Structure formats: C-alpha cells, structure tokens
Short mmCIF file of N, CA, C and O in Angstrom, two decimals:
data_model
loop_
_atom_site.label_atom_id
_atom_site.label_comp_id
_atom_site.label_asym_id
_atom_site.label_seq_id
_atom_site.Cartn_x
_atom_site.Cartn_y
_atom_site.Cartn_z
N UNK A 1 4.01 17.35 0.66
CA UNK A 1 3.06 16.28 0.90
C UNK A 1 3.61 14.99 0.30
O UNK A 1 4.03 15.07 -0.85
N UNK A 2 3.67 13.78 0.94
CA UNK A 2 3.95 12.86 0.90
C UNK A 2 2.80 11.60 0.60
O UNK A 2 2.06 11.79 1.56
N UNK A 3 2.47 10.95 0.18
CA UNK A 3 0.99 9.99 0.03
C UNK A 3 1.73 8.96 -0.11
O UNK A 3 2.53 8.84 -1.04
N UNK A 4 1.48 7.86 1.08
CA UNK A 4 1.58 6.61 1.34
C UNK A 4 0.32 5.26 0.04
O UNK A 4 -0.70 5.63 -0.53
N UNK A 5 0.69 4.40 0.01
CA UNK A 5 -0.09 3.80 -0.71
C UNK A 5 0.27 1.95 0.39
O UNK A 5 1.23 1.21 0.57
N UNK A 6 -1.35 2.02 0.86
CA UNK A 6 -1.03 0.86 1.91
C UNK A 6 -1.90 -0.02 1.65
O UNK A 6 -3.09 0.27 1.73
N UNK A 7 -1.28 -1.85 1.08
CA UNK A 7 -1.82 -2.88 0.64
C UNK A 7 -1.53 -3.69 1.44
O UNK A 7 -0.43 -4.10 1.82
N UNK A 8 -3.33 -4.15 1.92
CA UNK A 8 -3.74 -5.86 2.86
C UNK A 8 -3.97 -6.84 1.95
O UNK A 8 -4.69 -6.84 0.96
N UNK A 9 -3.12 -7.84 2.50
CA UNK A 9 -3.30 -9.52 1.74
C UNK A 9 -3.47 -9.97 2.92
O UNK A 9 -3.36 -9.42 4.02
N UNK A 10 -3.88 -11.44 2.51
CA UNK A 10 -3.85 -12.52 3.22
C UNK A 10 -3.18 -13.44 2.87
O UNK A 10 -2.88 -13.45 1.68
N UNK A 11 -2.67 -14.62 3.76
CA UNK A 11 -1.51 -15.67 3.11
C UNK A 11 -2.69 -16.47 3.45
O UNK A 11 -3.82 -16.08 3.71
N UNK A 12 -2.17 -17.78 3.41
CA UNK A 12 -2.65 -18.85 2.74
C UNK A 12 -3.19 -19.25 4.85
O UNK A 12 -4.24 -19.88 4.98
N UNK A 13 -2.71 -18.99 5.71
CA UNK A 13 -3.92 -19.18 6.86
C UNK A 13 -4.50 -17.88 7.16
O UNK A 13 -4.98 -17.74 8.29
N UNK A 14 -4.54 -16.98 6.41
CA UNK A 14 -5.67 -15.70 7.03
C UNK A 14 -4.94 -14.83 7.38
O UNK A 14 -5.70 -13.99 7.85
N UNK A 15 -3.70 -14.38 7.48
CA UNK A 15 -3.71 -13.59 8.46
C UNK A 15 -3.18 -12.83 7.63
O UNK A 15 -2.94 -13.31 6.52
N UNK A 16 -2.77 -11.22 7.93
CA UNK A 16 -2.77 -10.11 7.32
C UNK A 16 -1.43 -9.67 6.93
O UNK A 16 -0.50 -9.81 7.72
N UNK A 17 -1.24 -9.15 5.73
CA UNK A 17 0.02 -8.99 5.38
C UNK A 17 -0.04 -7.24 4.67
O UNK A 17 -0.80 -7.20 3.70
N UNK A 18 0.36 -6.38 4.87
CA UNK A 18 0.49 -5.27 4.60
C UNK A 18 2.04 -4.60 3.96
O UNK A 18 3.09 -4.54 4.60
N UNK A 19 1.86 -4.22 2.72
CA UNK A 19 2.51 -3.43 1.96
C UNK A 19 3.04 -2.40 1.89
O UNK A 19 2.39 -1.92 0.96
N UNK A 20 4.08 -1.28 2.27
CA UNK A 20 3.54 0.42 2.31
C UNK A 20 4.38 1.36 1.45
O UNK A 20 5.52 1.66 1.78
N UNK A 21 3.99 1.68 0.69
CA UNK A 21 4.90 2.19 -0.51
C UNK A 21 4.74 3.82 -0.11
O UNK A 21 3.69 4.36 0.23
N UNK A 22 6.09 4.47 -0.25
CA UNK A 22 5.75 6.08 0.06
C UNK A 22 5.96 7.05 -1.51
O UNK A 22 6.74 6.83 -2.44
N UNK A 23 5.40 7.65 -1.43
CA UNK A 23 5.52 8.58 -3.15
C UNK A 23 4.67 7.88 -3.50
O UNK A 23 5.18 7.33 -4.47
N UNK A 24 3.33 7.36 -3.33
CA UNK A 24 2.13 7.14 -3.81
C UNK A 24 1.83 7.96 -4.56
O UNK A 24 2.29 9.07 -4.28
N UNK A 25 0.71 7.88 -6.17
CA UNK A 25 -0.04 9.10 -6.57
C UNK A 25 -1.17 8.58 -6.04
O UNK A 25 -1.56 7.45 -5.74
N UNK A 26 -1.88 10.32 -5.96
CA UNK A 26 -3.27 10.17 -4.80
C UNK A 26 -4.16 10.65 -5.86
O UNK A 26 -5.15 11.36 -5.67
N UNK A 27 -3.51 9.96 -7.67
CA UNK A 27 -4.59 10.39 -8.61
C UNK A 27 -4.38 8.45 -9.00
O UNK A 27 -4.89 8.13 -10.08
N UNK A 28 -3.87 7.58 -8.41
CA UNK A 28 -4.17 6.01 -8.79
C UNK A 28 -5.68 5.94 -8.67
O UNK A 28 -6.43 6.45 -7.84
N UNK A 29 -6.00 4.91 -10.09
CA UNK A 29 -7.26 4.65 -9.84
C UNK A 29 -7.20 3.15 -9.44
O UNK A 29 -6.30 2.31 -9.57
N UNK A 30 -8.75 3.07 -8.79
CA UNK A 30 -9.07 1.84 -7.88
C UNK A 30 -8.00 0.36 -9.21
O UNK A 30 -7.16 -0.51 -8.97
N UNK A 31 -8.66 0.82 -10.42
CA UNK A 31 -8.51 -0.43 -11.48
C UNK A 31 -6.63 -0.82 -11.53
O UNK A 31 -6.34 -2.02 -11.51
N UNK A 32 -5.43 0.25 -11.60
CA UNK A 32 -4.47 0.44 -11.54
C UNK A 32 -4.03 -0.18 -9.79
O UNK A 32 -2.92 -0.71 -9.72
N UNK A 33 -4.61 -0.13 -8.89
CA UNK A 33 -4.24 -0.65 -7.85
C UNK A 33 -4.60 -2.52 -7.81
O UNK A 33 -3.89 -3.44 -7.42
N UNK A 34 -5.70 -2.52 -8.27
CA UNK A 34 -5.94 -3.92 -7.84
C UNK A 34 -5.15 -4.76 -9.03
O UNK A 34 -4.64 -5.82 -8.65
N UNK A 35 -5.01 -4.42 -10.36
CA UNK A 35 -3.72 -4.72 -10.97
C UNK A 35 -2.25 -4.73 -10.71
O UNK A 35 -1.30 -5.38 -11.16
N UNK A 36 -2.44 -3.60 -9.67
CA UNK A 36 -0.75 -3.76 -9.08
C UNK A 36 -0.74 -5.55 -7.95
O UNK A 36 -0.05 -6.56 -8.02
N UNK A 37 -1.81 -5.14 -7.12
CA UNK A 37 -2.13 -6.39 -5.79
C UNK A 37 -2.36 -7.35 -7.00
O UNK A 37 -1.38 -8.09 -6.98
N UNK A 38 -3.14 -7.69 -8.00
CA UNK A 38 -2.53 -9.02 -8.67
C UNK A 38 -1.89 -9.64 -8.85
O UNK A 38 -1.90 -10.86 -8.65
N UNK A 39 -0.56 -8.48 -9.63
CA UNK A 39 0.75 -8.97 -9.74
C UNK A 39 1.40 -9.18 -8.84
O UNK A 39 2.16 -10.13 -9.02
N UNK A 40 1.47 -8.66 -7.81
CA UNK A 40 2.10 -9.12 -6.18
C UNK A 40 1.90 -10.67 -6.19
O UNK A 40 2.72 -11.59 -6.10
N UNK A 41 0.38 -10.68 -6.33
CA UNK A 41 0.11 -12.06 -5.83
C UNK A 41 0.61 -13.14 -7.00
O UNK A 41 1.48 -13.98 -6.76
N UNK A 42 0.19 -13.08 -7.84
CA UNK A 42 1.22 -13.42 -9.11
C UNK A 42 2.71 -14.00 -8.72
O UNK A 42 2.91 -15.21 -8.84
N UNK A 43 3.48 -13.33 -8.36
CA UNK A 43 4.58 -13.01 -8.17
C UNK A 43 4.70 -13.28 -6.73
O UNK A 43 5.67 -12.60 -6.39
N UNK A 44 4.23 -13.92 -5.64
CA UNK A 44 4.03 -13.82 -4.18
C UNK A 44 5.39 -14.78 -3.59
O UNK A 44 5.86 -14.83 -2.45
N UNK A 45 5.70 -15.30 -4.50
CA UNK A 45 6.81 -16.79 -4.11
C UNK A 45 8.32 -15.79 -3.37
O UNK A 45 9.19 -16.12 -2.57
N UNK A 46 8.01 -14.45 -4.15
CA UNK A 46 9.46 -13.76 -4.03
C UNK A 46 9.71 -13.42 -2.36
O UNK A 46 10.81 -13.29 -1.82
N UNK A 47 8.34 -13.33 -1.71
CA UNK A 47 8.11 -13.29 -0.28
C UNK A 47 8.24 -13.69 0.68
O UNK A 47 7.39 -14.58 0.70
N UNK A 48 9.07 -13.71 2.22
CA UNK A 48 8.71 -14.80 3.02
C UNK A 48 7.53 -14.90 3.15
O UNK A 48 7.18 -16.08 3.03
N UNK A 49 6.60 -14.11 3.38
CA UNK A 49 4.77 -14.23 3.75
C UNK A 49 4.16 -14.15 2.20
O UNK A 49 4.07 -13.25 1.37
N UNK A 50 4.01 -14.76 2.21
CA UNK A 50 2.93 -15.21 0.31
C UNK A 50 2.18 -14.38 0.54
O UNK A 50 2.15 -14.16 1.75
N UNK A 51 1.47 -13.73 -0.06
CA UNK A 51 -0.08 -12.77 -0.34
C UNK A 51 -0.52 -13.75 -1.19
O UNK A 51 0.13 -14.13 -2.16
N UNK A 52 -1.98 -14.33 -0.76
CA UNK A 52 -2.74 -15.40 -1.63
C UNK A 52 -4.10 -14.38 -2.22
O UNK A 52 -4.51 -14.34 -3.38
N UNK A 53 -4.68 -13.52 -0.93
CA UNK A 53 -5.67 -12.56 -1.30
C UNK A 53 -5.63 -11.44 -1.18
O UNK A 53 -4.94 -10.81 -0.37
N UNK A 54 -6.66 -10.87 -2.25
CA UNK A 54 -6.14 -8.94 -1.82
C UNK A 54 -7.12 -8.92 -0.40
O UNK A 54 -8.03 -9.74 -0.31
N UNK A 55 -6.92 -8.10 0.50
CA UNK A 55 -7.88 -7.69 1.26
C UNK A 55 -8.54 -6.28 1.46
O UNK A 55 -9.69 -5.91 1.68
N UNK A 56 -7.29 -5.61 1.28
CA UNK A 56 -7.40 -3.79 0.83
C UNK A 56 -6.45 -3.05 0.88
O UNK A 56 -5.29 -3.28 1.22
N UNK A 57 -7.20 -1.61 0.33
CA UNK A 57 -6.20 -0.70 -0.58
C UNK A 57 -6.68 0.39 0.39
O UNK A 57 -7.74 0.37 1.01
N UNK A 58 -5.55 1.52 0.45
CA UNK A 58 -5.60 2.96 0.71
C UNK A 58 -4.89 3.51 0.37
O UNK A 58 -4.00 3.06 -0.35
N UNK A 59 -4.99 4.89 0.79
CA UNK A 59 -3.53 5.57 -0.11
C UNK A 59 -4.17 7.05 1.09
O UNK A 59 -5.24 7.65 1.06
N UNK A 60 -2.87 7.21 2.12
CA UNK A 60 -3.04 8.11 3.20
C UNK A 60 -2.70 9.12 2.76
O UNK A 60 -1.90 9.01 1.83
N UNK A 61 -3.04 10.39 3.13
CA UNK A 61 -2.08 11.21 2.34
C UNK A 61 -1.51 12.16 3.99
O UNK A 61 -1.95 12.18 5.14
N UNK A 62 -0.91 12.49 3.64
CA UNK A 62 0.62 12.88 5.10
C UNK A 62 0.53 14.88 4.28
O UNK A 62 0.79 15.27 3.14
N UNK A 63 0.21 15.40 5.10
CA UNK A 63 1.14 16.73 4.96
C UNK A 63 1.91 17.28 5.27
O UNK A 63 2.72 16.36 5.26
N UNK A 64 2.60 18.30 5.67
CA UNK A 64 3.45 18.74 6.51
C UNK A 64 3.57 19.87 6.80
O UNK A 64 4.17 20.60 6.00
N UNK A 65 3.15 20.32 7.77
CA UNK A 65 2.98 21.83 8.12
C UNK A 65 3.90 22.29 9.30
O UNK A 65 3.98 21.88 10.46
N UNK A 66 4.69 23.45 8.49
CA UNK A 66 5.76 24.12 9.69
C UNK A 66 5.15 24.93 10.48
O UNK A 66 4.00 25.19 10.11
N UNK A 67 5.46 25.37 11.34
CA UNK A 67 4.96 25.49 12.88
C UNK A 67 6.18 26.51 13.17
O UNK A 67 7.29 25.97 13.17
N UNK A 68 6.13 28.02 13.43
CA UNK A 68 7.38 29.15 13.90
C UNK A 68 6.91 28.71 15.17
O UNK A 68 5.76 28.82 15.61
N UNK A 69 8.16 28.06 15.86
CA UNK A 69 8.30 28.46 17.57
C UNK A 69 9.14 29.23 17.59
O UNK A 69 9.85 28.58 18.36
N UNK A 70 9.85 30.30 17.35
CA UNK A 70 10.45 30.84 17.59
C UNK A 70 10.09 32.11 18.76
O UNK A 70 10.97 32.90 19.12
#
C-alpha cells in the first residue's frame, strides 16, 4: 500500500495549484498538514506558480491487489 498525500493552493488569481507527494503517512494529523501547506506558502517564491492559499488536503490511500490469471 502506497498513500498519496494531495495539496490545493491557490496563487495569487485563484486558480488551483496541486501538490502530490507519494509515501504519505495515513496516520498525519490534520494540525501537521496545514503546518506543512504553511511552510510551502512561506516558502512559495521557490515556485513557478506561488501558492498564496491553502485550499485542501487529502491523503488517498492506493492498494494493490494481485490478481492469478494464470
């Protein structure tokens, strides 16, 4: 199992900017995420697309199940 961790900003005209980190933990709490999207934004200059606002957080989680066709 694999858990994605996927962050929406907005730049400075609205429009949506998304993050997607893989090896997510799917034990992050809400407080540890929106501290991470702070510092992004903090730090946003390093970007071509600035993140000015958080917009939202998830964290997908992916399994993987083998399948015998044999």
């Amino acid at each position: 199992m694999s858990d994605k961790l996927v962050l929406e900003f907005g730049d400075a005209q609205g429009k949506s900017i998304f993050m997607v980190y893989d090896y997510a933990a799917d034990t992050a709490e809400a407080d540890d995420i929106k501290e991470l999207m702070n510092t992004i934004i903090a730090n946003g200059d390093i970007f071509s697309d600035i993140p000015v606002t958080k917009k939202s957080a998830k964290i997908i989680a992916v399994y993987e199940y083998e399948k015998n066709i044999s």
